[in-house]
Short mmCIF file of C-alpha atoms and ligand atoms in Angstrom, two decimals:
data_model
loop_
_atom_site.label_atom_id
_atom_site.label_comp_id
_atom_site.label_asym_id
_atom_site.label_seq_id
_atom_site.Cartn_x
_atom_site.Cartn_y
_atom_site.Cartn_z
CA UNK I 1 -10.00 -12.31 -18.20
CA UNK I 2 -8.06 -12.54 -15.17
CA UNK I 3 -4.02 -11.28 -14.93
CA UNK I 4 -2.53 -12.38 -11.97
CA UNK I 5 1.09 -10.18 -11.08
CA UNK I 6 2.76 -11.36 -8.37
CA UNK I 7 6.68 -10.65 -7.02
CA UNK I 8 8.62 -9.12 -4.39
CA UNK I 9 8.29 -5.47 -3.32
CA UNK I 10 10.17 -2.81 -5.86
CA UNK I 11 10.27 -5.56 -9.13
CA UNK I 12 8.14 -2.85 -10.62
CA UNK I 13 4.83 -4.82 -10.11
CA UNK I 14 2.41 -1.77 -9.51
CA UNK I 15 3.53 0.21 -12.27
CA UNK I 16 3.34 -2.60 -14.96
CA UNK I 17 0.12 -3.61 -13.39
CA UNK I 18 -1.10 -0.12 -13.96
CA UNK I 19 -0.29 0.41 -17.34
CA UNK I 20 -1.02 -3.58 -18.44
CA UNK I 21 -4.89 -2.34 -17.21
CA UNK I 22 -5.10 0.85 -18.91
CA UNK I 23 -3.35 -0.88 -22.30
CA UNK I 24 -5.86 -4.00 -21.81
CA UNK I 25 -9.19 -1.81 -20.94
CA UNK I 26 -9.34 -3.57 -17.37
CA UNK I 27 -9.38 -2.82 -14.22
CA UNK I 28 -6.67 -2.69 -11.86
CA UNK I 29 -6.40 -3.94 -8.08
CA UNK I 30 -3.32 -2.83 -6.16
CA UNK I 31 -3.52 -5.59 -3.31
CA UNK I 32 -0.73 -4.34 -1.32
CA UNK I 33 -2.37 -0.59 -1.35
CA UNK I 34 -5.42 -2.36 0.49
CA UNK I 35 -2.71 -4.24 3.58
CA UNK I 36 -1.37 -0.63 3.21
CA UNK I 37 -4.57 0.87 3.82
CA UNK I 38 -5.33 -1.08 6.98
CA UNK I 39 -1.74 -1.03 7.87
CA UNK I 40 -1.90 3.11 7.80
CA UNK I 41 -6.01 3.59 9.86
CA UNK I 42 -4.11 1.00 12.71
CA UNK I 43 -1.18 3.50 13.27
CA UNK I 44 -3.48 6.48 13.16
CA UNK I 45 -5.82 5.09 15.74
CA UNK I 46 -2.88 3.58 17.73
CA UNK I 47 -4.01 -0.21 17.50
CA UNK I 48 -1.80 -2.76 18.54
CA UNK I 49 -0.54 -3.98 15.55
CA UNK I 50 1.01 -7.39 16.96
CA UNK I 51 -2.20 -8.20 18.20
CA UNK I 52 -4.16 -10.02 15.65
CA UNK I 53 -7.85 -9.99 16.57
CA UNK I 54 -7.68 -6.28 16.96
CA UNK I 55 -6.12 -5.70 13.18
CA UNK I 56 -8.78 -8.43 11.71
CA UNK I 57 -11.81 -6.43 13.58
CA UNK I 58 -10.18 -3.55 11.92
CA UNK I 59 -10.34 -5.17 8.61
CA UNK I 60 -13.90 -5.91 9.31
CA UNK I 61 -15.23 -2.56 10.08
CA UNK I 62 -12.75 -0.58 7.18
CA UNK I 63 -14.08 0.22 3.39
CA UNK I 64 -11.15 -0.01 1.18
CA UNK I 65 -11.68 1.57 -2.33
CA UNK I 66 -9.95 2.36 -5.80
CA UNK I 67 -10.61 5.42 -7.80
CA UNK I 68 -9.20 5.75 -10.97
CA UNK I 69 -8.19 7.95 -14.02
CA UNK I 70 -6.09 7.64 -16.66
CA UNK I 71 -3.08 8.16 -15.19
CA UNK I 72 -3.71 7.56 -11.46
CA UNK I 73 -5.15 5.40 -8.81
CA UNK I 74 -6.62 7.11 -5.39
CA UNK I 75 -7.00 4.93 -2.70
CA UNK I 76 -9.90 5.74 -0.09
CA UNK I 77 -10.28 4.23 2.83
CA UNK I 78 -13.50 5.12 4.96
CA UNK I 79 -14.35 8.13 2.34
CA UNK I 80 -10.28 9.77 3.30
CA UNK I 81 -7.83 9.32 0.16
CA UNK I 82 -4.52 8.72 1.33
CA UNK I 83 -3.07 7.53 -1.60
CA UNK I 84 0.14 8.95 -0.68
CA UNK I 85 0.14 8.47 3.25
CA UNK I 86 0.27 4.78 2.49
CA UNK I 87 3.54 5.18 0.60
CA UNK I 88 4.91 6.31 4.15
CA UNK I 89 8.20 4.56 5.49
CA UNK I 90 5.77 4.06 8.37
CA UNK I 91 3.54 1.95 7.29
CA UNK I 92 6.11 -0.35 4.99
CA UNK I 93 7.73 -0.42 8.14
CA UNK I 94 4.86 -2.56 9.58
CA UNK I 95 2.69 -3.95 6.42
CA UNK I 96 4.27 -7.38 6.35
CA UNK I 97 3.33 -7.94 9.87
CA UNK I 98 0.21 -7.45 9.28
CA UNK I 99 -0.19 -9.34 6.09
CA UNK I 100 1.15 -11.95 7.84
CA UNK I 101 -2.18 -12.86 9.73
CA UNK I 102 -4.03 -15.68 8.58
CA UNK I 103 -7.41 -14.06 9.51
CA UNK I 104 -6.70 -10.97 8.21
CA UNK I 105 -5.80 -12.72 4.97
CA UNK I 106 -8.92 -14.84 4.60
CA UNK I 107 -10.74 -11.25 5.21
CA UNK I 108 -8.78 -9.24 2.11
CA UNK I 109 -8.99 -12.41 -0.36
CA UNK I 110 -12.52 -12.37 0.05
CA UNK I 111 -12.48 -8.70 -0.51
CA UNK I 112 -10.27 -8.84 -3.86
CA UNK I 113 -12.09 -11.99 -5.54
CA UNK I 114 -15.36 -10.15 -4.59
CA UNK I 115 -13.59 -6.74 -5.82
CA UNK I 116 -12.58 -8.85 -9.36
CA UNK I 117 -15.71 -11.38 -9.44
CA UNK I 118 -18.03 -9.46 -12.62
CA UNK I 119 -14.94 -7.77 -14.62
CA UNK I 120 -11.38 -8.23 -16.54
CA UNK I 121 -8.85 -7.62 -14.10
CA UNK I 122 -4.77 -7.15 -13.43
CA UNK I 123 -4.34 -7.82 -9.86
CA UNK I 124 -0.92 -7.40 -8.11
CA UNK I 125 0.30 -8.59 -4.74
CA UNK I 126 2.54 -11.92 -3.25
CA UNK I 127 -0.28 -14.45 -3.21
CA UNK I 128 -2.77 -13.74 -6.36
CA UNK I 129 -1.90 -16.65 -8.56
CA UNK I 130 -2.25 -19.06 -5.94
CA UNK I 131 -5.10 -18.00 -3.70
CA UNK I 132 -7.08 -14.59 -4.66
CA UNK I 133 -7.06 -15.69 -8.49
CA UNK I 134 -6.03 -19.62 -8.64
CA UNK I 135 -8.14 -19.80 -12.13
CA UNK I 136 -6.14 -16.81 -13.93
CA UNK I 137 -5.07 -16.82 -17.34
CA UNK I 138 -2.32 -15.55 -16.48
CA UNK I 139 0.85 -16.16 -13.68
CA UNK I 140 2.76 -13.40 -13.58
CA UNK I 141 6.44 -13.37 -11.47
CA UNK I 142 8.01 -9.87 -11.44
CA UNK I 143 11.39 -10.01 -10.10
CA UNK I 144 14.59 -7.42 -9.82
CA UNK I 145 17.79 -7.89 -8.28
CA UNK I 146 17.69 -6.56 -4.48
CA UNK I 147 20.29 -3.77 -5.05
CA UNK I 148 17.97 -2.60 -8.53
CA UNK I 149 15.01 -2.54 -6.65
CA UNK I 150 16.48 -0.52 -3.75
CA UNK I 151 17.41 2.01 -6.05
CA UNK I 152 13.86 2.24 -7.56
CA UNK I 153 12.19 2.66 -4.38
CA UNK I 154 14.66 5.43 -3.38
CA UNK I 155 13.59 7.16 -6.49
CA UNK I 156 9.90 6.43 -5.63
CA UNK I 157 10.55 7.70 -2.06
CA UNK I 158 12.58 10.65 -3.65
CA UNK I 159 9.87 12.01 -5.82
CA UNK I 160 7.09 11.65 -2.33
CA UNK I 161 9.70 14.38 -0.37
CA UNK I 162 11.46 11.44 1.45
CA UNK I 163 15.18 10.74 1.58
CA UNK I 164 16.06 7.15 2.94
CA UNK I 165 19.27 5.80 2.82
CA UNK I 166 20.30 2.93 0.25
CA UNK I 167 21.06 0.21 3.26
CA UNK I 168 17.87 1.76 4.99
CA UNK I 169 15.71 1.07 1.94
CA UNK I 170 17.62 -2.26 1.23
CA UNK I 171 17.68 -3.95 4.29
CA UNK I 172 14.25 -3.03 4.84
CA UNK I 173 13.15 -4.66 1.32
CA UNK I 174 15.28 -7.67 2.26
CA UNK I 175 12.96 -8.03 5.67
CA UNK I 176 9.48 -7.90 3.99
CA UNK I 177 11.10 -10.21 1.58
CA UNK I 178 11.93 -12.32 4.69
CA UNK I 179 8.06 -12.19 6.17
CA UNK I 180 6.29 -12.69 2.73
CA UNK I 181 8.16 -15.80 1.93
CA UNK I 182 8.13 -17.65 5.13
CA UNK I 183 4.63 -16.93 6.36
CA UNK I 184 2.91 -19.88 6.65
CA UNK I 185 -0.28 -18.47 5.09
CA UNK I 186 -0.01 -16.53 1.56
CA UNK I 187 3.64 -16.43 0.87
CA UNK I 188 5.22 -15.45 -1.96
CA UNK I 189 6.40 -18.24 -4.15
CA UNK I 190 7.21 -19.21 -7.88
CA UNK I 191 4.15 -21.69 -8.96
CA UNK I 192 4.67 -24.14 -11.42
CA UNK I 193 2.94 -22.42 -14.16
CA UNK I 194 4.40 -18.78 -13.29
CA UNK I 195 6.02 -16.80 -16.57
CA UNK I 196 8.94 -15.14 -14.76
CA UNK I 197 9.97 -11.89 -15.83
CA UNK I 198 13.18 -10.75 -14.56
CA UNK I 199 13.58 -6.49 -15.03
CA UNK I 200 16.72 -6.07 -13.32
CA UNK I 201 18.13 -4.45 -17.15
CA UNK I 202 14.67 -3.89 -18.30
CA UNK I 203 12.84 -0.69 -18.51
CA UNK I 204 9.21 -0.33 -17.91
CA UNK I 205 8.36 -0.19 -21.53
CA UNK I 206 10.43 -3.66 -22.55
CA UNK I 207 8.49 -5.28 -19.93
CA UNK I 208 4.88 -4.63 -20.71
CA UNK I 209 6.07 -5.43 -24.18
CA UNK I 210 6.87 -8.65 -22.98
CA UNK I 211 3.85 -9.41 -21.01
CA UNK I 212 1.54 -7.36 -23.86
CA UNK I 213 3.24 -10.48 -26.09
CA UNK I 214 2.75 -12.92 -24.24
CA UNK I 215 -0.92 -11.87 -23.31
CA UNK I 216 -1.97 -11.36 -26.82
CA UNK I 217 0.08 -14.88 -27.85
CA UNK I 218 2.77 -13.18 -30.11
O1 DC Y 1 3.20 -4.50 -2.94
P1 DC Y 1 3.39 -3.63 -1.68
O2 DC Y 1 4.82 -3.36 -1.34
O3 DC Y 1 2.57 -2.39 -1.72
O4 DC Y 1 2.79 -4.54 -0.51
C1 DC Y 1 2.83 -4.14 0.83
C2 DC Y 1 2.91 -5.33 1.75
O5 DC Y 1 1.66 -6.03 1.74
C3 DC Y 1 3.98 -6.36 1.39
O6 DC Y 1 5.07 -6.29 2.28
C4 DC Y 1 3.31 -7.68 1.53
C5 DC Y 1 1.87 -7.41 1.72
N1 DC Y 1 1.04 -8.02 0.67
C6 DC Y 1 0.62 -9.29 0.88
O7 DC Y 1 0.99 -9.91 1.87
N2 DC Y 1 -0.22 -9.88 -0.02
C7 DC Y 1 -0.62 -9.22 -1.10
N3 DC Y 1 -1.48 -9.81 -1.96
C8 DC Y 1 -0.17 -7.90 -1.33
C9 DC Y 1 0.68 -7.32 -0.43
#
């Protein structure tokens, strides 16, 4: 079984995705923790990040992996967690322009449908129902109003020791929005067979009810 979540950053995507695998037995693949990932090891060794060849050698030579418990997911990179440097303002700062690569792309879809190949999965990101996992049985859109989904990252941001502005956080969500929709490789989109879930009034626990519903053919 494959559950594909896509949606624009702060719909709420990772959390449901999380708790959708741990209700459903399967596994979970945060997608954007592994652009993240690369994203964070380029600042840290000072790589050019507009320069494309350098970031897909990077991608080449970097092991990106999950480890999880029940309530958590660590993300290692090269043996280091850094779960939470990831998170950084930093690195969302520059993610997008990474992910906007077309050979770094082609280099993390093989590494998530290789990652999901032998087990039930929930995979989040902007481009899983139409390229990592085109044969999943289920499309999932996660959406929020932009001024809803500001908030929620604040609070995210809050509980990690940072305090961002609201126009900081917002006009920053309303730039990756910008570079994940009109990337000529990958973008985010609404496919023709996507079951959009709006959460802009709906708490966590509505949502997975929805999805759990849907998924289980209520
Ligand atoms: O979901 P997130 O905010 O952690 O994702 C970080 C960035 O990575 C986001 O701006 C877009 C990019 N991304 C992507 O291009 N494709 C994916 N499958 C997942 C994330």
């Amino acid at each position: 079984m494959k559950i594909a979540i896509d949606g624009p950053a702060g719909a709420g995507k990772s959390t449901l995705a999380r708790r959708l695998a741990q209700k459903l037995g399967y596994i979970y693949i945060d997608t954007g923790a592994m652009y993240r990932a690369v994203t964070w090891k380029a600042l840290q060794k000072n790589i050019d990040f507009t320069d494309e060849k350098a970031i897909c050698k990077l991608v080449e030579e970097t092991k990106i992996h999950f480890e999880y418990n029940s309530q958590t997911q660590k993300v290692i990179c090269d043996k280091q967690e850094i779960t939470k440097q990831i998170r950084s303002p930093e690195v969302s700062a520059v993610v997008s322009q990474i992910a906007a690569f077309p050979s770094v792309r082609e280099k993390m879809v093989q590494q998530q449908q290789e990652l999901s190949k032998d087990s039930d999965v929930v995979m989040d990101g902007r481009d899983i129902g139409e390229v990592v996992l085109p044969d999943a049985d289920f499309k999932f859109y996660i959406t929020a109003d932009i001024d809803e989904r500001a908030r929620r990252r604040i609070d995210e941001l809050k509980n990690e020791g940072y305090d961002i502005s609201f126009n900081t956080i917002k006009n920053d969500l309303k730039d990756r929005d910008l570079k994940d929709t009109q990337r000529p490789v990958g973008a985010l989109k609404i496919l023709d067979n996507s079951l959009v879930i709006d959460t802009t009034d709906l708490t966590i626990e509505e949502v997975l009810a929805k999805m759990l519903a849907i998924i289980q053919g209520e």
